[in-house]
Short mmCIF file of C-alpha atoms in Angstrom, two decimals:
data_model
loop_
_atom_site.label_atom_id
_atom_site.label_comp_id
_atom_site.label_asym_id
_atom_site.label_seq_id
_atom_site.Cartn_x
_atom_site.Cartn_y
_atom_site.Cartn_z
CA GLY A 1 -32.73 -95.57 7.59
CA ALA A 2 -32.24 -98.75 5.74
CA ARG A 3 -35.59 -100.71 5.46
CA ASP A 4 -36.34 -104.85 4.42
CA PHE A 5 -37.06 -105.78 1.06
CA LEU A 6 -40.32 -107.47 1.06
CA VAL A 7 -41.05 -110.30 -1.44
CA PRO A 8 -44.66 -111.50 -1.37
CA ALA A 9 -44.89 -115.50 -0.58
CA ARG A 10 -46.98 -117.29 -3.39
CA LEU A 11 -48.11 -119.89 -1.21
CA SER A 12 -48.86 -117.44 1.80
CA PRO A 13 -51.07 -115.16 0.39
CA GLY A 14 -50.56 -111.90 2.65
CA ALA A 15 -47.08 -112.99 3.78
CA CYS A 16 -43.65 -112.00 3.09
CA PHE A 17 -40.25 -112.85 3.17
CA ALA A 18 -37.81 -110.39 4.30
CA LEU A 19 -34.56 -110.03 2.29
CA PRO A 20 -31.70 -109.99 4.94
CA GLN A 21 -30.07 -106.37 5.66
CA SER A 22 -27.17 -108.26 7.00
CA PRO A 23 -27.10 -111.39 8.38
CA GLN A 24 -25.86 -111.85 11.35
CA LEU A 25 -27.49 -114.94 12.77
CA PHE A 26 -26.75 -116.53 9.63
CA LYS A 27 -23.45 -115.38 9.30
CA GLN A 28 -22.62 -116.58 12.83
CA MET A 29 -24.27 -119.87 11.90
CA LEU A 30 -22.93 -120.83 8.69
CA MET A 31 -21.10 -117.62 7.26
CA ILE A 32 -23.73 -116.55 4.49
CA ALA A 33 -23.20 -113.17 3.98
CA ARG A 34 -25.31 -111.66 0.53
CA CYS A 35 -26.79 -108.28 2.03
CA PHE A 36 -29.79 -106.47 0.73
CA ARG A 37 -30.96 -102.89 2.07
CA ASP A 38 -33.49 -100.78 1.22
CA GLU A 39 -31.85 -97.30 1.14
CA ASP A 40 -30.69 -94.35 -0.55
CA LEU A 41 -27.99 -95.27 -2.73
CA ARG A 42 -24.13 -93.22 -1.65
CA ALA A 43 -21.14 -93.37 -3.35
CA ASP A 44 -20.17 -96.27 -0.57
CA ARG A 45 -23.78 -97.89 -0.51
CA GLN A 46 -25.45 -100.32 -2.89
CA LEU A 47 -28.93 -101.94 -2.35
CA GLU A 48 -27.02 -105.41 -2.29
CA PHE A 49 -23.32 -106.02 -1.49
CA THR A 50 -20.93 -108.74 -0.61
CA GLN A 51 -19.68 -109.36 3.04
CA LEU A 52 -16.75 -111.71 3.61
CA ASP A 53 -17.60 -113.09 7.01
CA ILE A 54 -15.00 -114.63 9.73
CA GLU A 55 -16.57 -116.36 12.66
CA MET A 56 -13.68 -117.69 15.46
CA ALA A 57 -14.78 -119.64 18.17
CA PHE A 58 -12.94 -119.62 21.44
CA THR A 59 -10.68 -117.07 20.03
CA PRO A 60 -9.91 -113.75 22.17
CA MET A 61 -10.62 -110.31 21.16
CA GLU A 62 -6.89 -109.62 20.53
CA GLU A 63 -6.08 -112.42 18.70
CA LEU A 64 -8.74 -112.05 16.42
CA MET A 65 -8.33 -108.28 15.56
CA ARG A 66 -4.22 -109.09 14.98
CA MET A 67 -5.55 -111.68 12.68
CA ASN A 68 -7.38 -109.39 10.34
CA GLU A 69 -4.96 -106.71 10.48
CA GLU A 70 -2.19 -108.95 9.23
CA MET A 71 -4.65 -110.12 6.36
CA ILE A 72 -5.31 -106.25 5.65
CA ALA A 73 -1.75 -106.04 5.58
CA HIS A 74 -1.41 -108.82 3.49
CA ILE A 75 -3.60 -107.50 0.90
CA PHE A 76 -1.76 -104.16 0.95
CA LYS A 77 1.30 -105.82 0.38
CA SER A 78 0.34 -108.24 -2.38
CA ILE A 79 -1.88 -105.79 -4.48
CA LYS A 80 -0.40 -102.26 -4.13
CA GLY A 81 2.68 -102.98 -2.78
CA VAL A 82 2.36 -100.94 0.36
CA GLU A 83 3.82 -101.85 3.76
CA VAL A 84 0.99 -101.17 6.53
CA PRO A 85 2.81 -100.63 9.67
CA LEU A 86 1.35 -103.09 12.27
CA PRO A 87 -0.06 -103.24 15.01
CA LEU A 88 -2.73 -100.84 13.65
CA PRO A 89 -3.52 -97.46 16.01
CA ARG A 90 -6.64 -97.80 17.78
CA LEU A 91 -8.70 -94.95 18.90
CA THR A 92 -11.98 -95.83 21.11
CA TYR A 93 -15.49 -94.63 20.13
CA GLU A 94 -15.25 -92.08 22.80
CA GLU A 95 -12.13 -90.56 21.49
CA ALA A 96 -12.86 -90.71 17.55
CA MET A 97 -16.09 -88.89 18.80
CA GLU A 98 -14.45 -86.30 21.10
CA ARG A 99 -11.76 -85.24 18.53
CA PHE A 100 -13.71 -86.02 14.81
CA GLY A 101 -17.51 -86.00 15.34
CA CYS A 102 -17.76 -89.52 14.16
CA ASP A 103 -16.97 -93.50 14.61
CA LYS A 104 -15.11 -93.72 11.66
CA PRO A 105 -12.31 -90.83 10.98
CA ASP A 106 -10.27 -89.95 8.27
CA ILE A 107 -7.08 -89.40 10.22
CA ARG A 108 -4.79 -88.50 6.95
CA TYR A 109 -5.15 -84.90 8.04
CA GLY A 110 -5.97 -82.71 11.23
CA LEU A 111 -8.60 -80.10 11.53
CA GLU A 112 -9.43 -81.78 14.93
CA LEU A 113 -12.57 -80.89 17.34
CA CYS A 114 -12.36 -79.14 20.31
CA THR A 115 -14.73 -79.22 23.36
CA ILE A 116 -14.92 -75.92 24.91
CA THR A 117 -18.19 -76.27 26.34
CA ASP A 118 -16.46 -75.52 30.33
CA ILE A 119 -14.88 -72.21 28.34
CA VAL A 120 -17.87 -70.69 27.43
CA ALA A 121 -20.77 -72.19 29.91
CA ASP A 122 -20.47 -68.62 31.37
CA SER A 123 -20.34 -66.68 28.44
CA ASN A 124 -23.06 -63.82 27.66
CA PHE A 125 -23.44 -64.88 24.15
CA VAL A 126 -26.80 -66.54 24.10
CA VAL A 127 -26.29 -69.39 21.50
CA PHE A 128 -23.80 -70.82 23.53
CA LYS A 129 -24.96 -69.95 26.88
CA GLY A 130 -28.42 -71.68 25.77
CA ALA A 131 -26.70 -74.73 24.50
CA VAL A 132 -25.08 -75.35 27.75
CA ALA A 133 -28.19 -74.60 29.91
CA ASP A 134 -30.09 -76.86 27.88
CA GLY A 135 -27.53 -79.70 28.63
CA GLY A 136 -25.93 -79.78 25.27
CA GLY A 137 -22.58 -78.60 24.17
CA VAL A 138 -20.05 -76.49 22.34
CA LYS A 139 -17.15 -77.52 20.20
CA ALA A 140 -14.87 -75.76 17.85
CA LEU A 141 -12.88 -76.42 15.06
CA ARG A 142 -9.55 -74.52 14.34
CA VAL A 143 -8.53 -74.02 10.49
CA PRO A 144 -5.03 -73.24 10.41
CA ASP A 145 -4.23 -69.96 8.04
CA GLY A 146 -7.74 -69.20 8.01
CA LYS A 147 -7.38 -66.80 5.01
CA ARG A 148 -7.97 -69.37 3.10
CA VAL A 149 -11.33 -69.79 3.63
CA SER A 150 -13.56 -66.24 3.20
CA ASN A 151 -16.11 -64.61 5.86
CA SER A 152 -18.74 -65.12 2.93
CA ARG A 153 -17.88 -68.79 2.68
CA VAL A 154 -19.09 -69.25 6.43
CA LYS A 155 -22.08 -66.68 6.34
CA PRO A 156 -25.37 -67.30 5.44
CA LYS A 157 -25.62 -68.58 1.62
CA GLY A 158 -21.45 -69.27 1.37
CA ASP A 159 -20.70 -73.16 0.78
CA VAL A 160 -19.34 -74.26 4.25
CA PHE A 161 -22.03 -72.74 6.15
CA GLY A 162 -24.55 -74.80 3.94
CA GLU A 163 -22.56 -77.60 4.72
CA ALA A 164 -23.32 -77.25 8.63
CA VAL A 165 -27.03 -76.65 7.70
CA THR A 166 -27.39 -79.42 5.88
CA ALA A 167 -25.68 -81.86 8.62
CA GLY A 168 -28.88 -80.20 10.53
CA ALA A 169 -27.51 -77.14 12.29
CA LYS A 170 -29.27 -73.93 12.35
CA GLY A 171 -26.20 -72.31 11.79
CA LEU A 172 -22.30 -71.78 12.32
CA ALA A 173 -20.79 -69.15 14.20
CA PHE A 174 -17.42 -68.38 13.49
CA ALA A 175 -13.97 -65.83 14.71
CA ARG A 176 -10.74 -65.22 13.58
CA VAL A 177 -7.59 -64.63 15.56
CA GLU A 178 -6.19 -61.33 15.38
CA ALA A 179 -2.38 -60.55 14.40
CA ASP A 180 -1.40 -60.04 18.25
CA GLY A 181 -2.46 -63.84 18.85
CA ALA A 182 -4.34 -62.68 22.06
CA SER A 183 -7.98 -61.62 20.76
CA LEU A 184 -10.68 -62.62 18.23
CA SER A 185 -12.58 -60.67 15.49
CA GLY A 186 -15.78 -61.42 14.51
CA ALA A 187 -19.78 -60.82 14.80
CA LYS A 188 -20.26 -58.75 17.93
CA PRO A 189 -22.69 -60.74 19.72
CA LEU A 190 -19.65 -63.26 19.88
CA ARG A 191 -16.70 -61.59 20.37
CA GLU A 192 -18.28 -59.33 23.55
CA GLY A 193 -19.91 -62.11 24.68
CA LEU A 194 -16.70 -63.91 25.63
CA SER A 195 -14.59 -62.20 28.65
CA ALA A 196 -10.90 -61.72 28.26
CA GLU A 197 -10.23 -64.89 30.13
CA ALA A 198 -12.40 -66.70 28.14
CA THR A 199 -10.85 -65.68 25.20
CA ALA A 200 -7.20 -66.56 26.53
CA SER A 201 -8.40 -69.74 27.27
CA LEU A 202 -10.44 -70.64 24.34
CA ILE A 203 -7.30 -69.57 22.29
CA ALA A 204 -5.06 -71.65 24.38
CA ARG A 205 -6.89 -74.86 24.10
CA LEU A 206 -7.04 -74.41 20.44
CA GLU A 207 -3.53 -73.61 20.34
CA ALA A 208 -4.85 -70.93 17.64
CA GLN A 209 -2.24 -68.90 15.92
CA PRO A 210 -2.45 -65.46 14.05
CA ASP A 211 -5.18 -65.39 11.57
CA ASP A 212 -6.49 -68.73 12.31
CA LEU A 213 -10.37 -69.48 11.47
CA ILE A 214 -12.41 -70.96 14.42
CA LEU A 215 -15.68 -72.34 13.63
CA PHE A 216 -18.15 -73.30 16.21
CA ALA A 217 -21.43 -75.46 16.76
CA ALA A 218 -23.23 -75.51 19.69
CA GLY A 219 -26.49 -77.35 21.01
CA ASP A 220 -26.94 -81.21 20.98
CA VAL A 221 -23.77 -83.00 21.22
CA SER A 222 -24.77 -85.48 18.73
CA LEU A 223 -25.71 -82.65 16.30
CA VAL A 224 -22.67 -80.66 16.91
CA ASN A 225 -20.45 -83.67 16.09
CA LYS A 226 -22.29 -84.34 13.03
CA THR A 227 -22.26 -80.90 12.08
CA LEU A 228 -18.41 -80.10 12.58
CA ASP A 229 -17.65 -83.71 11.32
CA ARG A 230 -19.40 -82.87 7.69
CA VAL A 231 -17.84 -79.18 7.74
CA ARG A 232 -14.11 -81.03 9.03
CA GLN A 233 -14.15 -82.99 5.64
CA TYR A 234 -15.59 -80.78 3.34
CA LEU A 235 -13.08 -78.32 4.16
CA ALA A 236 -10.14 -80.80 4.15
CA HIS A 237 -10.83 -81.44 0.37
CA SER A 238 -11.61 -78.10 -0.82
CA LEU A 239 -8.45 -76.76 0.73
CA GLY A 240 -6.44 -79.51 -0.12
CA GLU A 241 -5.58 -80.82 3.16
CA VAL A 242 -5.96 -84.59 2.41
CA PRO A 243 -2.84 -86.34 1.10
CA GLN A 244 -3.15 -88.22 -1.75
CA GLY A 245 -1.61 -91.70 -2.32
CA GLU A 246 -1.61 -92.06 1.59
CA ASN A 247 -3.53 -94.87 3.35
CA ALA A 248 -4.56 -94.73 6.88
CA LEU A 249 -6.00 -97.67 8.92
CA LEU A 250 -7.27 -98.07 12.18
CA TRP A 251 -9.31 -99.67 14.67
CA VAL A 252 -12.30 -98.14 16.57
CA THR A 253 -13.01 -99.89 19.63
CA GLU A 254 -15.04 -99.37 22.75
CA PHE A 255 -18.43 -98.38 21.32
CA PRO A 256 -21.52 -98.27 23.44
CA MET A 257 -23.83 -101.22 23.78
CA PHE A 258 -26.88 -98.94 23.33
CA GLU A 259 -27.93 -95.72 22.01
CA PHE A 260 -31.38 -93.99 22.70
CA ASN A 261 -33.95 -93.74 19.82
CA GLU A 262 -35.80 -89.99 19.90
CA ASP A 263 -38.28 -91.23 17.80
CA GLU A 264 -39.11 -94.37 20.00
CA GLN A 265 -38.25 -93.34 23.35
CA ARG A 266 -35.88 -96.51 23.76
CA LEU A 267 -32.85 -97.92 23.79
CA GLU A 268 -31.56 -99.65 20.63
CA ALA A 269 -28.41 -101.88 20.33
CA LEU A 270 -25.58 -99.81 18.24
CA HIS A 271 -24.29 -102.56 16.63
CA HIS A 272 -26.94 -105.15 16.92
CA PRO A 273 -28.47 -106.81 19.81
CA PHE A 274 -26.37 -110.62 19.57
CA THR A 275 -22.94 -108.29 20.46
CA ALA A 276 -21.37 -108.99 23.83
CA PRO A 277 -21.11 -106.60 26.73
CA ASN A 278 -17.75 -105.99 28.24
CA PRO A 279 -17.98 -108.60 31.35
CA GLY A 280 -17.00 -106.10 33.81
CA GLN A 281 -20.16 -103.98 33.02
CA LEU A 282 -22.82 -106.28 33.24
CA ASP A 283 -24.24 -104.82 36.32
CA ASN A 284 -25.00 -101.68 34.73
CA LEU A 285 -25.84 -103.36 30.80
CA LYS A 286 -27.55 -100.02 29.76
CA THR A 287 -24.23 -98.15 29.58
CA ALA A 288 -21.95 -100.90 29.24
CA ASN A 289 -19.72 -100.68 26.35
CA ALA A 290 -19.51 -103.43 23.73
CA GLN A 291 -17.00 -105.62 22.88
CA ALA A 292 -17.21 -104.51 19.18
CA TYR A 293 -14.49 -103.40 17.00
CA ASP A 294 -14.44 -101.64 13.30
CA MET A 295 -11.96 -101.22 11.14
CA VAL A 296 -11.38 -97.96 9.17
CA LEU A 297 -9.68 -96.97 6.19
CA ASN A 298 -9.11 -93.23 5.23
CA GLY A 299 -12.44 -92.24 6.73
CA VAL A 300 -14.55 -95.66 5.34
CA GLU A 301 -15.75 -98.39 7.85
CA ILE A 302 -14.31 -101.54 5.74
CA GLY A 303 -14.96 -104.01 8.50
CA GLY A 304 -16.55 -104.40 11.55
CA GLY A 305 -17.59 -106.79 14.28
CA SER A 306 -17.59 -108.02 17.87
CA LEU A 307 -17.40 -110.66 20.12
CA ARG A 308 -21.06 -112.44 20.57
CA ILE A 309 -23.01 -112.96 23.38
CA TYR A 310 -23.28 -117.23 23.86
CA ARG A 311 -25.11 -117.09 27.17
CA ARG A 312 -28.86 -117.14 27.25
CA ASP A 313 -29.25 -115.00 30.63
CA VAL A 314 -27.03 -112.33 29.20
CA GLN A 315 -28.63 -112.35 25.75
CA GLU A 316 -32.39 -112.23 27.59
CA ARG A 317 -30.92 -109.32 29.51
CA VAL A 318 -29.95 -107.39 26.31
CA PHE A 319 -33.30 -108.02 24.46
CA ASP A 320 -34.82 -106.64 28.10
CA ALA A 321 -32.82 -103.51 27.73
CA ILE A 322 -34.08 -102.87 24.16
CA GLY A 323 -37.45 -103.59 25.40
CA LEU A 324 -38.36 -106.68 23.94
CA SER A 325 -40.19 -108.82 26.26
CA MET A 326 -40.08 -112.45 26.86
CA GLU A 327 -42.58 -113.46 24.80
CA GLU A 328 -41.57 -111.04 21.83
CA ALA A 329 -38.14 -112.71 22.23
CA MET A 330 -38.79 -116.22 22.20
CA GLU A 331 -41.22 -115.66 19.04
CA LYS A 332 -38.36 -113.76 16.77
CA PHE A 333 -35.16 -115.87 18.70
CA GLY A 334 -36.21 -118.77 20.36
CA TYR A 335 -34.19 -120.69 18.03
CA LEU A 336 -31.22 -119.05 19.28
CA LEU A 337 -31.92 -118.67 22.78
CA GLU A 338 -32.67 -122.70 22.90
CA ALA A 339 -28.82 -123.22 20.77
CA PHE A 340 -27.39 -121.21 23.92
CA ASP A 341 -28.57 -123.50 26.31
CA SER A 342 -27.32 -126.44 24.14
CA GLY A 343 -23.60 -125.02 24.90
CA ALA A 344 -22.66 -122.69 22.37
CA PRO A 345 -19.26 -122.18 22.48
CA PRO A 346 -17.48 -118.05 22.66
CA HIS A 347 -17.38 -116.88 19.72
CA GLY A 348 -16.53 -113.39 17.71
CA GLY A 349 -16.00 -112.44 14.08
CA ILE A 350 -16.14 -109.82 11.60
CA ALA A 351 -17.45 -108.55 8.20
CA PHE A 352 -15.70 -107.11 5.58
CA GLY A 353 -17.44 -105.16 2.92
CA LEU A 354 -15.46 -106.23 -0.13
CA ASP A 355 -17.31 -103.75 -2.43
CA ARG A 356 -16.05 -100.98 -0.72
CA LEU A 357 -12.76 -102.44 0.23
CA VAL A 358 -12.10 -102.93 -3.67
CA MET A 359 -13.31 -99.84 -4.24
CA LEU A 360 -10.56 -98.00 -2.06
CA LEU A 361 -7.92 -100.34 -3.46
CA ALA A 362 -8.58 -99.05 -6.94
CA ASN A 363 -8.68 -95.64 -6.20
CA GLU A 364 -12.12 -95.02 -6.95
CA THR A 365 -14.78 -92.98 -5.30
CA SER A 366 -17.54 -95.26 -5.76
CA ILE A 367 -18.46 -98.63 -5.62
CA ARG A 368 -20.55 -98.21 -8.97
CA ASP A 369 -16.91 -98.51 -10.37
CA VAL A 370 -16.19 -101.79 -9.37
CA ILE A 371 -19.24 -103.85 -8.47
CA ALA A 372 -21.06 -106.21 -10.37
CA PHE A 373 -24.22 -105.09 -11.82
CA PRO A 374 -24.21 -101.72 -10.25
CA LYS A 375 -27.59 -99.41 -9.63
CA VAL A 376 -28.08 -96.08 -9.98
CA ARG A 377 -30.91 -93.95 -7.86
CA THR A 378 -33.91 -95.60 -9.58
CA SER A 379 -32.97 -98.68 -11.32
CA SER A 380 -29.92 -101.38 -12.29
CA VAL A 381 -27.58 -100.06 -14.89
CA LEU A 382 -27.58 -103.65 -16.71
CA ASN A 383 -31.35 -103.98 -17.36
CA SER A 384 -33.53 -101.23 -16.27
CA VAL A 385 -35.03 -102.99 -13.33
CA PRO A 386 -37.48 -102.49 -11.65
CA GLU A 387 -39.79 -102.39 -13.96
CA TYR A 388 -43.73 -101.57 -13.72
CA ILE A 389 -45.80 -104.33 -13.54
CA SER A 390 -48.20 -104.60 -17.00
CA THR A 391 -46.90 -108.20 -18.76
CA VAL A 392 -49.26 -111.17 -18.47
CA GLU A 393 -46.22 -113.45 -17.20
CA SER A 394 -46.17 -110.96 -14.21
CA GLN A 395 -50.12 -111.42 -13.18
CA SER A 396 -49.42 -114.41 -10.13
CA LEU A 397 -46.81 -111.26 -8.69
CA ARG A 398 -49.48 -108.87 -9.14
CA HIS A 399 -52.55 -110.80 -7.45
CA ALA A 400 -49.90 -111.34 -4.67
CA LEU A 401 -49.55 -107.60 -4.15
CA LEU A 402 -53.16 -107.22 -4.45
CA VAL A 403 -54.06 -109.83 -1.89
CA MET A 404 -51.65 -108.05 0.73
CA ARG A 405 -53.26 -104.54 0.14
CA ALA A 406 -56.46 -106.29 0.66
CA ARG A 407 -54.89 -108.18 3.93
CA VAL A 408 -53.45 -104.37 4.89
CA GLY A 409 -56.90 -103.04 4.70
CA GLN A 410 -58.38 -105.58 6.92
CA VAL A 411 -55.62 -105.15 9.27
CA ILE A 412 -56.70 -101.32 9.69
CA ARG A 413 -60.39 -102.10 9.53
CA TRP A 414 -60.15 -104.55 12.30
CA ALA A 415 -57.74 -102.50 14.27
CA GLU A 416 -59.96 -99.73 14.04
CA GLN A 417 -62.94 -101.69 15.70
CA SER A 418 -60.47 -103.11 18.60
CA GLU A 419 -60.01 -99.56 19.40
CA VAL A 420 -63.70 -99.02 19.81
CA MET A 421 -64.25 -102.06 21.63
CA ARG A 422 -61.56 -101.35 24.10
CA ASP A 423 -63.57 -99.20 26.17
CA SER A 424 -66.44 -101.95 25.78
CA SER A 425 -67.31 -104.11 28.75
CA ALA A 426 -66.61 -107.07 26.12
CA ALA A 427 -64.57 -110.04 27.47
CA SER A 428 -61.22 -110.37 25.97
CA SER A 429 -61.95 -113.32 23.97
CA ASP A 430 -64.67 -111.58 22.29
CA ARG A 431 -61.97 -109.02 21.25
CA LYS A 432 -59.87 -111.33 20.50
CA GLU A 433 -62.34 -112.97 17.81
CA HIS A 434 -62.93 -109.59 16.81
CA CYS A 435 -59.63 -108.66 16.06
CA MET A 436 -58.59 -111.94 14.02
CA ILE A 437 -58.09 -111.76 10.52
CA PRO A 438 -60.15 -114.66 8.52
CA GLU A 439 -58.84 -116.61 6.02
CA GLY A 440 -61.36 -115.21 3.49
CA ASN A 441 -61.39 -115.72 -0.41
CA PRO A 442 -58.43 -114.03 -2.46
CA GLU A 443 -60.31 -113.96 -5.96
CA ARG A 444 -63.26 -112.18 -3.91
CA GLU A 445 -60.75 -109.56 -1.78
CA ARG A 446 -59.22 -109.01 -5.46
CA GLU A 447 -62.37 -108.20 -6.88
CA SER A 448 -63.68 -105.91 -3.97
CA LEU A 449 -60.38 -103.59 -3.98
#
């Protein structure tokens, strides 16, 4: 959901500079790493932040990961006096999503998710049956000693139920393991919708004990993961399951190259389109894994990187997979493709979010407490910017904005004209001429606006 900050260009009316969200190509070339993102503020996100970027040539992925985990271990030893056992544990992306529902899991506590789609596929409980029939899945989250969570909390209007709805789910089903350890109590449709065999298989797979609470989510797998991930984190904190003073570092690896964008109905890069695919999967690029790796600390991504593409033919295939034509690729990234022709070396890197890392090392919960010049939702704490433009000194900027608005109006008008002309018999050259935006007179445009 992040957007670029756009800055009007004074000398090119109607044109803008875009501040880099994460200047990937510039990092690869020169390690410039000041980042700006127009997005909603969160505890671990600000509009601007600093990355420590590391780029290395002719370095295997294992060597690069080893060097970085040794650096982090040194930081923990020097600053907190804590020994970090090496090598760090690793989870593949698939394992992380299966067990925790997210790609940056907090492994300081349990409450792991479990897929039960195969067990409930033939059940008579309409929610489970419908989800499976639609190609979705069903997962369960077992809460030991479930008496700690009352029924009112997991029913509509309850706080746990509310967390599931906030994640996008329509609801949250639940059941409790009876004292005999072999049967379930709960809503009648769920309880009676599961056969005795399915109930036994469910309890066995979850390793559930008497009085355990079982929470269920069903539907699209990505939404199921998002729902139970949020519920898991919420319950862990509300039940005191998170060990204080403990640090859990790990690597998450083998990310997919692409994910499907439902809104635009196309593939898009999961990390960025310059990440190198697994060399053994080039023949099936759209389903390939990336040579990517994220370092996670207590459920927060503190660093992420990958081996980069350094061959033009591979980069062109990745552009094609995300729907970028060769003409568009040359217009946007021609300088990169030409650089590959000049013999770019195999290279890879990683970028650490310094603000997040400092926040965690300082045992704070928000980067506003450690970052210079922090922002709140609407402004900077230091000087209350942004401000509404009203002073004489801002006339040049106001003029640029007015010109830009006028240009946008022109674009809309000419686009409408071209739409009408599309069905006419006019020659393509005539259409092109009608769709071009004339230079115009900025003063006249401002007056007309």
